[in-house]
Coordinates of C-alpha atoms and ligand atoms in Angstrom, one line a residue:
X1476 CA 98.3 121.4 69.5
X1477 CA 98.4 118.0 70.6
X1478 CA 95.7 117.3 73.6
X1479 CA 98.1 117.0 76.7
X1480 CA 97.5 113.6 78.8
X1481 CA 95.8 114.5 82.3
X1482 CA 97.2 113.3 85.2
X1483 CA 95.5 111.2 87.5
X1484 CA 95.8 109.7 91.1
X1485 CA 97.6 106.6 90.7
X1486 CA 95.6 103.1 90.4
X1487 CA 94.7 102.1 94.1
X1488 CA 94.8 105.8 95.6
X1489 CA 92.1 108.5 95.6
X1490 CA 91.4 111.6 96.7
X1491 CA 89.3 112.7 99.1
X1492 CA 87.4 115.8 98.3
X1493 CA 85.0 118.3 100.6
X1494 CA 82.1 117.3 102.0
X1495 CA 83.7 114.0 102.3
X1496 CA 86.6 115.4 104.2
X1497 CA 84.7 116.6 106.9
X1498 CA 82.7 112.9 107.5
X1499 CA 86.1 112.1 107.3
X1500 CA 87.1 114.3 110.0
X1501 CA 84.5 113.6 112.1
X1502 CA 85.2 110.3 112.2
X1503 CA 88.7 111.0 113.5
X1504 CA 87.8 113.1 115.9
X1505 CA 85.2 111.0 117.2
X1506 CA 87.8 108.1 117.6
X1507 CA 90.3 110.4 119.3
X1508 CA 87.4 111.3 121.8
X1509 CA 86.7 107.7 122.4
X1510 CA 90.3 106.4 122.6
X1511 CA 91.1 109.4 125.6
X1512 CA 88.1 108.5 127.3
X1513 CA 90.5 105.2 128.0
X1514 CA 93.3 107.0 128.4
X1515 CA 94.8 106.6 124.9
X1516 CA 97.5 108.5 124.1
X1517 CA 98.5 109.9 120.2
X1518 CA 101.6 108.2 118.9
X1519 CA 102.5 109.3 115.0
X1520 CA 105.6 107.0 113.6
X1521 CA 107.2 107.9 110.0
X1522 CA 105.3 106.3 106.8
X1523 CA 108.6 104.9 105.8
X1524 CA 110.2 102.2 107.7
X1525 CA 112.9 99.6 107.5
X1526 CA 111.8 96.6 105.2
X1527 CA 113.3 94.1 107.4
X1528 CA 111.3 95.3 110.6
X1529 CA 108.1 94.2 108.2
X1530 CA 109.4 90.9 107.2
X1531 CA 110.4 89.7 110.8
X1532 CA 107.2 90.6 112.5
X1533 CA 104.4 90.1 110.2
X1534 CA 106.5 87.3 108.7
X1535 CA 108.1 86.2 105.1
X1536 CA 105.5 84.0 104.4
X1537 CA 102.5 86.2 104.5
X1538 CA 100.8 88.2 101.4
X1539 CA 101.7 91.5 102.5
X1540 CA 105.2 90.9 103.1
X1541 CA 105.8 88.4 99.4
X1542 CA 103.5 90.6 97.3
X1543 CA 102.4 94.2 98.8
X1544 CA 105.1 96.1 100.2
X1545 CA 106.3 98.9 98.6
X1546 CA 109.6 99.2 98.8
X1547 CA 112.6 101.8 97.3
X1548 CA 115.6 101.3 95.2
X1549 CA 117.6 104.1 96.8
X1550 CA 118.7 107.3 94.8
X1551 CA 122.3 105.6 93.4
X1552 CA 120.0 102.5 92.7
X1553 CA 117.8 104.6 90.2
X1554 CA 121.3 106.1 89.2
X1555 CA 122.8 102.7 88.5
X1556 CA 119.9 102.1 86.4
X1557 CA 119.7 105.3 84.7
X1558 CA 123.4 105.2 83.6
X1559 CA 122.9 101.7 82.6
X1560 CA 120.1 102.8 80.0
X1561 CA 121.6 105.8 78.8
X1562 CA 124.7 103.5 77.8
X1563 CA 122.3 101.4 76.0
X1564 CA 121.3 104.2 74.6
X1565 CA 124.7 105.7 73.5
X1566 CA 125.8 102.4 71.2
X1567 CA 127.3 104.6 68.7
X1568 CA 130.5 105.7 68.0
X1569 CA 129.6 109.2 67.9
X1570 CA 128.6 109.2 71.6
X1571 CA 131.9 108.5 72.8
X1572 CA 132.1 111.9 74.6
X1573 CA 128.4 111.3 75.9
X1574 CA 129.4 108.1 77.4
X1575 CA 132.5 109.1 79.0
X1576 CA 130.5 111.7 80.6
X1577 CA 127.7 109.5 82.0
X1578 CA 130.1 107.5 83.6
X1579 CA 131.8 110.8 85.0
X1580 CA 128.6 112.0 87.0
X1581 CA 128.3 108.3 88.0
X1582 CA 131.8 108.2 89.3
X1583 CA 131.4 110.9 91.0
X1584 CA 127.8 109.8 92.8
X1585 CA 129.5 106.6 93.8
X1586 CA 132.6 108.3 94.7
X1587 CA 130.5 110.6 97.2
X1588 CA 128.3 107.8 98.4
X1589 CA 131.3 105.8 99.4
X1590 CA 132.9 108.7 101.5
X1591 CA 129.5 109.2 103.4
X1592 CA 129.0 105.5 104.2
X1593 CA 125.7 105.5 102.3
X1594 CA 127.5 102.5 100.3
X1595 CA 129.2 99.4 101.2
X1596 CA 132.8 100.2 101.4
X1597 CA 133.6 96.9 100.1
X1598 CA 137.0 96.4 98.1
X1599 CA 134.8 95.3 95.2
X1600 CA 133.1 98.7 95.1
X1601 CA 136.0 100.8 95.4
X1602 CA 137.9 98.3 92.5
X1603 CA 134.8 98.8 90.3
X1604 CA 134.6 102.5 90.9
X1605 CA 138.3 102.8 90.3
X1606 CA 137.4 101.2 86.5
X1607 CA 134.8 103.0 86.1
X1608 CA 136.6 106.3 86.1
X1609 CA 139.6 104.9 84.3
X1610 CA 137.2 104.0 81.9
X1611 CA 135.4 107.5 82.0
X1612 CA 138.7 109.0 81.6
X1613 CA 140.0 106.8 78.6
X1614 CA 136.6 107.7 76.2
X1615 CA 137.0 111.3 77.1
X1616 CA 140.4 111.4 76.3
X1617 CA 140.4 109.2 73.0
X1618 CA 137.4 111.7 71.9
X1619 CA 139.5 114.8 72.9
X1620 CA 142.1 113.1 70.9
X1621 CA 140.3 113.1 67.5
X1622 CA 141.3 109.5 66.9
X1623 CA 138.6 107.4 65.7
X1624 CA 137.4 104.5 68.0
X1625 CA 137.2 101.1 66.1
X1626 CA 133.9 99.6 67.0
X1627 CA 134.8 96.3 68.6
X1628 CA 137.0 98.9 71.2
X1629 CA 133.9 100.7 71.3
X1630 CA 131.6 97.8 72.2
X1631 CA 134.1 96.3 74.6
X1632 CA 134.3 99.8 76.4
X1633 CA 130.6 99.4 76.6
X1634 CA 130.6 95.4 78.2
X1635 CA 133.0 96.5 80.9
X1636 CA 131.1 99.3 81.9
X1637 CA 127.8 97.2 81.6
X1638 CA 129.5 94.6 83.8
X1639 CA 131.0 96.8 86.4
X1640 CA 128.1 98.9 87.2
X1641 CA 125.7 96.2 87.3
X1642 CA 128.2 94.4 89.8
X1643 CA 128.2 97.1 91.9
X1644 CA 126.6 96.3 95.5
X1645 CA 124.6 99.7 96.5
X1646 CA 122.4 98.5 99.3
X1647 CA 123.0 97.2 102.0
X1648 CA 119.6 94.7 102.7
X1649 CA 119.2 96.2 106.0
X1650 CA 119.3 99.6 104.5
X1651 CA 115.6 99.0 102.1
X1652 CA 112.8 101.0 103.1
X1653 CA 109.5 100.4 102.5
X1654 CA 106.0 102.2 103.1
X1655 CA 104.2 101.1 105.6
X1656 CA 102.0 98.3 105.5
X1657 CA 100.3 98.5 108.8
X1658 CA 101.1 100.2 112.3
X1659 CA 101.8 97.5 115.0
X1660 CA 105.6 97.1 113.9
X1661 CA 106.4 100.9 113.7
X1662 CA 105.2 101.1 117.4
X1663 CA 106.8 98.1 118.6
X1664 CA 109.7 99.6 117.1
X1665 CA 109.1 102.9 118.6
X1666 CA 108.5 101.4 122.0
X1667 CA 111.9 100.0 122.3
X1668 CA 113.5 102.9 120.8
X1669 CA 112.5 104.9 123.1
X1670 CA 113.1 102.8 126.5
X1671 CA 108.9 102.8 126.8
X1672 CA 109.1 100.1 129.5
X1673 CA 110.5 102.6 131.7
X1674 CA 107.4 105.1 131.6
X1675 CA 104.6 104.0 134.4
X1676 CA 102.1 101.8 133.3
X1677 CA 101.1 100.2 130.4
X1678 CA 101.6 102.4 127.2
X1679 CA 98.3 102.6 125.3
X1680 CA 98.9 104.0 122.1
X1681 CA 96.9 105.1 118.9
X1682 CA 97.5 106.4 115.7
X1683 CA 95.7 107.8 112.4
X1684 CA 97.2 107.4 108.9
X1685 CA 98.0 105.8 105.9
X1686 CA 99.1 102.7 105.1
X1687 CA 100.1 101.2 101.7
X1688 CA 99.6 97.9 100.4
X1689 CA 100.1 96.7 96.5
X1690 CA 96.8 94.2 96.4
X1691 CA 93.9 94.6 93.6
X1692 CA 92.2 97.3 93.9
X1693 CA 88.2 96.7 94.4
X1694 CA 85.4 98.5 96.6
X1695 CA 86.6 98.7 99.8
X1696 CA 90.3 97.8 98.7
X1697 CA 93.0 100.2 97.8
X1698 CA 97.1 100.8 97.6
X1699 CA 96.5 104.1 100.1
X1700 CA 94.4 103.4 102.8
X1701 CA 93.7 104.6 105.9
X1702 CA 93.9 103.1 109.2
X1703 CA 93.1 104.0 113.1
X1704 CA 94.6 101.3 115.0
X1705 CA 95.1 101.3 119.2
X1706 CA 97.9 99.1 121.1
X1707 CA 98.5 97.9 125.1
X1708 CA 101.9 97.6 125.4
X1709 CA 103.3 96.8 128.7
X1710 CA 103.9 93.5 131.1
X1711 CA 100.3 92.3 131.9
X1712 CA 98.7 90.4 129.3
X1713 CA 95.3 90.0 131.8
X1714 CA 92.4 89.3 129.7
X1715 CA 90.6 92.5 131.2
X1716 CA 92.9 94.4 129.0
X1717 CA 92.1 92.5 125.5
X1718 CA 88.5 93.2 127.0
X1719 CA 88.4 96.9 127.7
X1720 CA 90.2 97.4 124.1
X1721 CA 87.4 95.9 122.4
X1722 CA 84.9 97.1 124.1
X1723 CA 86.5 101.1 123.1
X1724 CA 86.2 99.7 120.0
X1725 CA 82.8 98.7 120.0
X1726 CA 81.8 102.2 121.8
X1727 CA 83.6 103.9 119.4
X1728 CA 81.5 102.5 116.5
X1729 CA 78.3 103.2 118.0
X1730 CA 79.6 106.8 118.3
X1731 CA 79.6 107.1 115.0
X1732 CA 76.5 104.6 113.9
X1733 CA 78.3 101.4 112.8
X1734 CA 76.2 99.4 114.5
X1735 CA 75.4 96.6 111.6
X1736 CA 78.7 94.8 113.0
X1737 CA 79.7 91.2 114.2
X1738 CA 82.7 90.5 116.6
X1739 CA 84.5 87.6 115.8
X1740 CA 86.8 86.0 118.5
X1741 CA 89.5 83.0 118.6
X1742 CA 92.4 82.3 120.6
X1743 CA 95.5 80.6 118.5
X1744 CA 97.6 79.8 121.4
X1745 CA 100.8 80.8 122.4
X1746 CA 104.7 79.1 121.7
X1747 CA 104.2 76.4 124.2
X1748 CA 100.7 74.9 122.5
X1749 CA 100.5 76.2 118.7
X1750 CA 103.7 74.3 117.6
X1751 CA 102.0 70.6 118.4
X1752 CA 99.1 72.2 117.2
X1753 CA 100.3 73.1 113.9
X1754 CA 102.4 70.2 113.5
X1755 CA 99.1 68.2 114.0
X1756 CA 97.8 70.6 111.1
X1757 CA 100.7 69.9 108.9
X1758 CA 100.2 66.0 109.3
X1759 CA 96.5 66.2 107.9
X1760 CA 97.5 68.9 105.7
X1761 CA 100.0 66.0 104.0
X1762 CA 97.1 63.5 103.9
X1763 CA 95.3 66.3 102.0
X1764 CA 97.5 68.1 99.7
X1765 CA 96.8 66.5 96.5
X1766 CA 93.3 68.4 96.9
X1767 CA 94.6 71.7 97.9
X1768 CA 95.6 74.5 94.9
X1769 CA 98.8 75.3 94.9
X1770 CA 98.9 78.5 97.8
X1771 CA 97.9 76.2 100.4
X1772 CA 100.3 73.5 99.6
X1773 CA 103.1 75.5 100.1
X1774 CA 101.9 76.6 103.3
X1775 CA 101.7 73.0 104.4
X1776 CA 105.6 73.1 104.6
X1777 CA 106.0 76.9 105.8
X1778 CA 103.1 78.4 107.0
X1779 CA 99.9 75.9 108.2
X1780 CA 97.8 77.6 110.3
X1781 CA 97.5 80.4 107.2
X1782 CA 95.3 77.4 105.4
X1783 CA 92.7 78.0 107.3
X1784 CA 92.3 81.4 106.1
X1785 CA 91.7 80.7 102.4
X1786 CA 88.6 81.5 100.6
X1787 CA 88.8 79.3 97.9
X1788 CA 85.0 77.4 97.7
X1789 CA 86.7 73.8 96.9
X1790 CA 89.3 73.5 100.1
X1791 CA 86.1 74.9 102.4
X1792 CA 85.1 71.0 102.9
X1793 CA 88.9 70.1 103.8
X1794 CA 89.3 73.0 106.1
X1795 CA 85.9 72.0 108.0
X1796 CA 87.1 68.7 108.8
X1797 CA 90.6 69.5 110.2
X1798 CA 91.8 69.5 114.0
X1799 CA 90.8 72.5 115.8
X1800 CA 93.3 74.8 117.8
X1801 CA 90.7 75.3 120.8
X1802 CA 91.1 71.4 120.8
X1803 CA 94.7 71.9 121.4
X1804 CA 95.1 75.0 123.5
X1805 CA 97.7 74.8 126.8
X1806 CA 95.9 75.1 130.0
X1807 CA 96.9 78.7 130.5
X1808 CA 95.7 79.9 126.9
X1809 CA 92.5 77.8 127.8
X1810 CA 92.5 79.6 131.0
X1811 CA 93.0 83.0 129.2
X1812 CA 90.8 82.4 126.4
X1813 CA 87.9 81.6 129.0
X1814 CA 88.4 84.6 131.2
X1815 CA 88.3 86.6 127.5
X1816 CA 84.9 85.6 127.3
X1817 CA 83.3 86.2 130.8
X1818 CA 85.3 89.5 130.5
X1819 CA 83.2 89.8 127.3
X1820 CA 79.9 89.0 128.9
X1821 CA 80.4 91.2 132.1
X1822 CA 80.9 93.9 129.5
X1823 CA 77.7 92.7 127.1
X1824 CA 79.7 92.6 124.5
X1825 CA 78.4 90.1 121.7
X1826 CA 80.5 88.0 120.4
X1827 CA 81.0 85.2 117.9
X1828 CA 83.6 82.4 118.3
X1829 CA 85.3 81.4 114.8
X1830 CA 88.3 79.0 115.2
X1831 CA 89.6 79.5 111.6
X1832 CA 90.4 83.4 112.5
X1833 CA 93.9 83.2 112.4
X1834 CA 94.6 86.7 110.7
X1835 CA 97.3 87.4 107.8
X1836 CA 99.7 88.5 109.9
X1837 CA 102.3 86.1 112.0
X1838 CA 102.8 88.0 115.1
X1839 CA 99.7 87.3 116.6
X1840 CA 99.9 84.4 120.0
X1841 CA 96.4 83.8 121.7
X1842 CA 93.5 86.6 121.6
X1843 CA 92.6 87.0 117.9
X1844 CA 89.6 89.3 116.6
X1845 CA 87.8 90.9 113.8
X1846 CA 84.7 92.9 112.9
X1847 CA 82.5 92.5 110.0
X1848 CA 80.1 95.3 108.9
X1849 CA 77.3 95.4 106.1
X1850 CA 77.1 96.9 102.8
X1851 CA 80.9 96.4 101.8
X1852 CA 80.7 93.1 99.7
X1853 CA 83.4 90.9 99.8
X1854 CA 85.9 93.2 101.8
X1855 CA 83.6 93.8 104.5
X1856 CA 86.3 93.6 107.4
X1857 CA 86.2 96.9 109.1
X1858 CA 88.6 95.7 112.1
X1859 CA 91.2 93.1 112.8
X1860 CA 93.5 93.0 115.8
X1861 CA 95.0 90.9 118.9
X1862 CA 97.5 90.1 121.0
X1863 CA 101.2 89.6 120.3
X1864 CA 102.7 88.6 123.2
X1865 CA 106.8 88.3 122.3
X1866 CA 106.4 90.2 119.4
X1867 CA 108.6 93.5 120.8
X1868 CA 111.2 90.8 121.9
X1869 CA 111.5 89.3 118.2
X1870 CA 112.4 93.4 117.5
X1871 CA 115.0 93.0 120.1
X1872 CA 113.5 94.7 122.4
X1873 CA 112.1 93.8 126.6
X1874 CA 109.7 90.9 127.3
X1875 CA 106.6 92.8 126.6
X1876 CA 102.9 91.9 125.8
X1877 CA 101.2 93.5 123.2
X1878 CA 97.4 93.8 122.3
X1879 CA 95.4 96.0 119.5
X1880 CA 93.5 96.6 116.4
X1881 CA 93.2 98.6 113.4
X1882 CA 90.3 99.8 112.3
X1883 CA 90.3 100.3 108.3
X1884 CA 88.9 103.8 108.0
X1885 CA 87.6 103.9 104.4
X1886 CA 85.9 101.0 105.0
X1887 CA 83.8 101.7 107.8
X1888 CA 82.8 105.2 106.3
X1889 CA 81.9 103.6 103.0
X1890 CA 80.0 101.0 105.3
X1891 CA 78.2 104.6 107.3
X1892 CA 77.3 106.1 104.2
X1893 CA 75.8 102.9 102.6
X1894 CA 73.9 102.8 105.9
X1895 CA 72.7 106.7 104.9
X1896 CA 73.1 106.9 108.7
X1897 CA 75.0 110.3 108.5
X1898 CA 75.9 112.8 111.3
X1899 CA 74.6 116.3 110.7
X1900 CA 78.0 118.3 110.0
X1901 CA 78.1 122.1 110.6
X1902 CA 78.6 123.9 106.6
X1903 CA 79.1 127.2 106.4
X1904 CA 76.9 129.5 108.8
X1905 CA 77.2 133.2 107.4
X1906 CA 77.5 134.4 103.6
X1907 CA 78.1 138.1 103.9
X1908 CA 76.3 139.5 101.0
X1909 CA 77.7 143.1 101.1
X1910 CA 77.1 146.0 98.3
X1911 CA 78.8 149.3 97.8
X1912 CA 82.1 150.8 98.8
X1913 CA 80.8 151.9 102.1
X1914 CA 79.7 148.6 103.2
X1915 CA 82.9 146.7 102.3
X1916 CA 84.9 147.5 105.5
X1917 CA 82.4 147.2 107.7
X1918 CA 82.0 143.8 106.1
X1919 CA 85.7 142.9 106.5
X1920 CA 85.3 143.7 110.4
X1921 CA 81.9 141.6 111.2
X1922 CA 83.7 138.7 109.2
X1923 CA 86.5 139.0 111.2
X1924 CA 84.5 139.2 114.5
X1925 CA 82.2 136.5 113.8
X1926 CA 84.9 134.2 112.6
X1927 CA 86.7 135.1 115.7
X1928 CA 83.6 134.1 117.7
X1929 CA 84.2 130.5 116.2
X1930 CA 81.5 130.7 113.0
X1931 CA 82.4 129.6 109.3
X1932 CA 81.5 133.0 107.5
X1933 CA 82.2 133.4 103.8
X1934 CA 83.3 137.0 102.7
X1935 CA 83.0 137.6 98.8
X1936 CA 86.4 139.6 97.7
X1937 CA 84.6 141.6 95.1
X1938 CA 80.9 143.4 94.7
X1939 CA 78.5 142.0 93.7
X1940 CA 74.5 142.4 93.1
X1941 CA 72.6 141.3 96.2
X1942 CA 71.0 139.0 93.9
X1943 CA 73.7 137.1 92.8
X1944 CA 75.3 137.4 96.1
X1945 CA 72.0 135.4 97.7
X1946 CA 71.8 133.1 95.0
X1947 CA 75.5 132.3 95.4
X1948 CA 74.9 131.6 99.3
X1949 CA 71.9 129.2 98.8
X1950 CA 74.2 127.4 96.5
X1951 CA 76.9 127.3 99.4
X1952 CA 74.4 126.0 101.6
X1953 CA 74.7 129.3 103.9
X1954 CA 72.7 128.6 107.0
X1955 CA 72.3 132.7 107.2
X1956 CA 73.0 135.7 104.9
X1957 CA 74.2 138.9 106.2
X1958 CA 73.1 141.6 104.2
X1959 CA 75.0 144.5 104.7
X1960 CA 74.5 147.9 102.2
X1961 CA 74.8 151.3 102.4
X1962 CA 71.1 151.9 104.8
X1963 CA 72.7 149.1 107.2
X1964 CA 76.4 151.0 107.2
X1965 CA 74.2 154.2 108.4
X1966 CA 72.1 152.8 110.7
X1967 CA 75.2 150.9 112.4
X1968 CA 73.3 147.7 111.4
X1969 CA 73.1 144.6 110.3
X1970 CA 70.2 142.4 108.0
X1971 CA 70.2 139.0 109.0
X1972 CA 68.8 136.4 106.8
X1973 CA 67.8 132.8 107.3
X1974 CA 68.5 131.1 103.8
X1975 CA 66.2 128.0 104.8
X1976 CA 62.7 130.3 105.7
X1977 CA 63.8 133.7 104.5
X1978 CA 63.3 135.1 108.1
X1979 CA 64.8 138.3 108.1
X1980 CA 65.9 140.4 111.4
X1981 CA 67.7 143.8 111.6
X1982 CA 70.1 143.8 114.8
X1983 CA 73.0 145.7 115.7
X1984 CA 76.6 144.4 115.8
X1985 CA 76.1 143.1 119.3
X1986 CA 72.8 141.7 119.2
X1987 CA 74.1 140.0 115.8
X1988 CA 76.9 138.2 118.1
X1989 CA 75.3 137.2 120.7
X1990 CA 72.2 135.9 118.6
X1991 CA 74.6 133.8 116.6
X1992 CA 76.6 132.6 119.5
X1993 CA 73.7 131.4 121.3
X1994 CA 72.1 129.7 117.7
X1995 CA 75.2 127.9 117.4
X1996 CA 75.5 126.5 121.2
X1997 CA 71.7 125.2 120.3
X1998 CA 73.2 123.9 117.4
X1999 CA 75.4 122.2 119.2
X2000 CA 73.8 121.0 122.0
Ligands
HAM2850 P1 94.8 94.0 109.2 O1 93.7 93.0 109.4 O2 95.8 93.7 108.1 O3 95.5 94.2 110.6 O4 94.2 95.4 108.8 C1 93.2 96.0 109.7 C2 92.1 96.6 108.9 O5 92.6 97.5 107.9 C3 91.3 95.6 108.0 O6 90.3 95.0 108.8 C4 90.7 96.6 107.0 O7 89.5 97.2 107.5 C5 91.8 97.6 106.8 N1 92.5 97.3 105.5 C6 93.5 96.4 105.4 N2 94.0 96.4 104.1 C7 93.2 97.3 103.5 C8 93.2 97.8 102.1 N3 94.0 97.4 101.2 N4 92.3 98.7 101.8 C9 91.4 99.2 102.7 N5 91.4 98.8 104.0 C10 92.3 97.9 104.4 C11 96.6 95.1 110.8 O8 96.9 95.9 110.0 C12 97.1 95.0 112.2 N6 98.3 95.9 112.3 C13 96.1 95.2 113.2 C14 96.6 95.1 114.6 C15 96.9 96.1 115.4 N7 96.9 94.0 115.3 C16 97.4 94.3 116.4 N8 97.4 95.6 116.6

């Protein structure tokens, strides 16, 4: 028999199997801890979203929005297609009938979409559906006829349907979805769908989850990955609030021992300074452009402040030697900026400036930030963020300021278990290694019970030898074995086990509890 290719997770994804899971886990957990502690509420938004609310706030001209979302061609669009190839398909006079018949189920698809306003009801569609059908009908008939179907009929039957399907205007462009790329724009949205302005104070917001982004995969890189981002969203935009968010942040990775990290801080201005700013940019750009690859030259004319974020090694020189935005800021971003950093300092927070963080994404005005931590090569950005003042506006929504981050999860794990500076996770605690037909229900309860008393016990569903059942625990990494045969059932006791010294202790069923209990609140403690 013919081997049967294996499927694997698609290029850019993985999995991520136990005892990762649980480092995982704790990770979360630690972050939702931390983000409380500031009064951080939960928010989960859907993974799918509407293209356009991408594209208008992290902006046309940015990589994520030209090259990495991943968008749908709706159901009828995979239809279209579908039908389209199984005409090519069908360029035979013998599939007459088989033709027709594609074109019937398409029909009917369109017919149905039209009816439920999941297509534009445009007098174009409903003429090219009309043909369609007429055309569907005509094959089925001619083949129900018997007649014989001359070939240039045939082909021309084929051009028309070609021509009318592929004219056929299924989407409308507000109506593409795409995966999300990031989180900032799904809340924004959020927060003006749901009137958030109204609720008392600022909304602070944070979320766990995927994202999805279609770059080159690498270490530290992938299509799937996993973010845990905060937001402010409210009417103050005081530079004690962009302060207090990054100094959670900063507690949050000392929780969990990322402490290899550098802060890097800018301020880009807001919609009074940046344009004279950037047009200044765009004027030296010009002088420049012949020495620029071809990435950054466009940007001259749509995009200049995203220059300064390239990494190619021969416009570094260039970039050094152009103006400066702190040279440019307004008096109130200056202002704001300043009071960013005393905020820092009151907090000892350590910081570096860098004036060429402008971040890949357009919504950003003013406060702009992002961590660095060791061991991750080239993608070694475990945290970008900062304010986007005007940003829920842009969505249509209330004049609103906006600050946060996202912290890339896989990232700062890969950077925590490079460090080998790993938590000590709880495994499994009991492995109840029973024997004989007496013992098994007596097993089933003390499982129950210590399970119930908030242990990790492991209960084999069949018999086996004590050896093999002890071996089998060490394997599992069993802090204790509970050995429990047919002297224990008799003796209403138990044989307790410690797997790491081979201490052994016989105890009843309530000395057995509380003994546990009270190892696992030292455990804990
Ligand atoms: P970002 O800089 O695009 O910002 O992403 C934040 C973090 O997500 C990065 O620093 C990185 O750790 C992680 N990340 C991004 N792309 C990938 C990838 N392909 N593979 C693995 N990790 C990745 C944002 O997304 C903004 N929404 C942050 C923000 C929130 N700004 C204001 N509020």
């Amino acid at each position: 028999m013919p081997e049967r290719e294996q499927f694997r997770a698609i290029k850019g994804t993985r999995d991520i199997l136990p005892p990762d899971s649980s480092l995982w886990n704790w990770f979360e957990q630690a972050a939702r801890e931390t983000f409380e502690s500031y009064n951080f509420r939960d928010i989960r938004t859907p993974i799918i979203e509407q293209t356009e609310l991408f594209s208008r706030s992290i902006g046309i001209d940015t990589d994520i929005v030209i090259k990495e979302m991943y968008g749908f061609p709706k159901k009828l669009e995979i239809l279209r297609r579908a039908t389209t190839d199984q005409i090519g398909d069908l360029r035979n006079e013998a599939n007459v009938l088989r033709f027709g018949q594609a074109l019937a189920v398409l029909v009917a698809n369109l017919t149905r979409a039209l009816e439920q306003g999941d297509i534009p009801s445009t007098r174009e569609n409903r003429e090219a559906i009309r043909d369609l059908e007429n055309l569907s009908k005509a094959t089925v008939d001619r083949w129900n006829s018997g007649h014989r179907t001359p070939n240039p009929v045939w082909h021309g039957w084929f051009g028309d349907a070609a021509e009318l399907i592929g004219g056929l205007q299924l989407e409308r462009i507000e109506e593409s979805q795409s995966l999300r790329p990031e989180g900032t724009a799904p809340i924004c949205r959020a927060y003006i769908e749901h009137g958030m302005q109204t609720l008392p104070g600022d909304q602070k917001l944070y979320y766990i989850g995927p994202m999805f982004r279609r770059e080159r995969p690498q270490k530290g890189r992938y299509r799937q990955f996993y973010q845990i981002g905060a937001e402010v969203l409210g009417p103050s935009d005081a530079p004690a609030i962009d302060a207090e968010l990054l100094e959670m942040l900063l507690v949050f990775f000392r929780r969990v021992g990322l402490t290899r990290t550098t802060l890097y801080i800018n301020s880009i201005g807001d919609k009074n300074c940046r344009p004279q700013y950037v047009a200044r940019l765009r004027e030296f750009l010009v002088k420049v452009k012949d020495h620029l690859k071809e990435d950054s030259q466009r940007r001259i004319e749509t995009n200049p402040l995203r220059v300064l974020d390239s990494k190619i090694p021969e416009e570094q020189q260039i970039i050094e030697n152009l103006p400066r935005i702190s040279d440019h800021l307004c008096d109130d971003c200056r202002a704001h900026y300043a009071k960013l950093k005393d905020e820092l300092r009151l907090r000892k927070i350590a910081f570096e400036e860098n004036w060429r963080l402008v971040r890949g994404l357009d919504y950003y005005t003013r406060t702009t930030f992002e961590v660095t931590a060791e061991g991750l090569g080239s993608q070694n950005a475990v945290c970008g963020g900062g304010r986007y003042d005007g940003l829920v506006e842009l969505l249509g929504g209330p004049p609103t300021k906006g600050i946060g981050f996202a912290i890339g999860s896989d990232r700062s794990i890969l950077s925590i278990q490079e460090s080998r500076n790993l938590p000590h996770l709880p495994g499994l605690s009991v492995y109840v290694a029973w024997m004989g037909a007496k013992a098994y229900p007596a097993a089933v309860a003390i499982a129950r019970k210590l399970r119930e008393a908030g242990l990790s016990v492991e209960l084999p569903p069949e018999e086996m030898k004590f050896k093999k059942s002890l071996s089998l625990a060490d394997k599992l990494r069993a802090r204790y074995a509970l050995i429990l045969g047919e002297d224990e059932v008799a003796s209403h006791t138990f044989t307790l086990k410690r797997l790491s010294d081979a201490e052994q202790k016989k105890l009843n069923e309530n000395e057995l509890l509380e003994y546990l209990e009270s190892e696992k609140r030292g455990s804990r403690a």
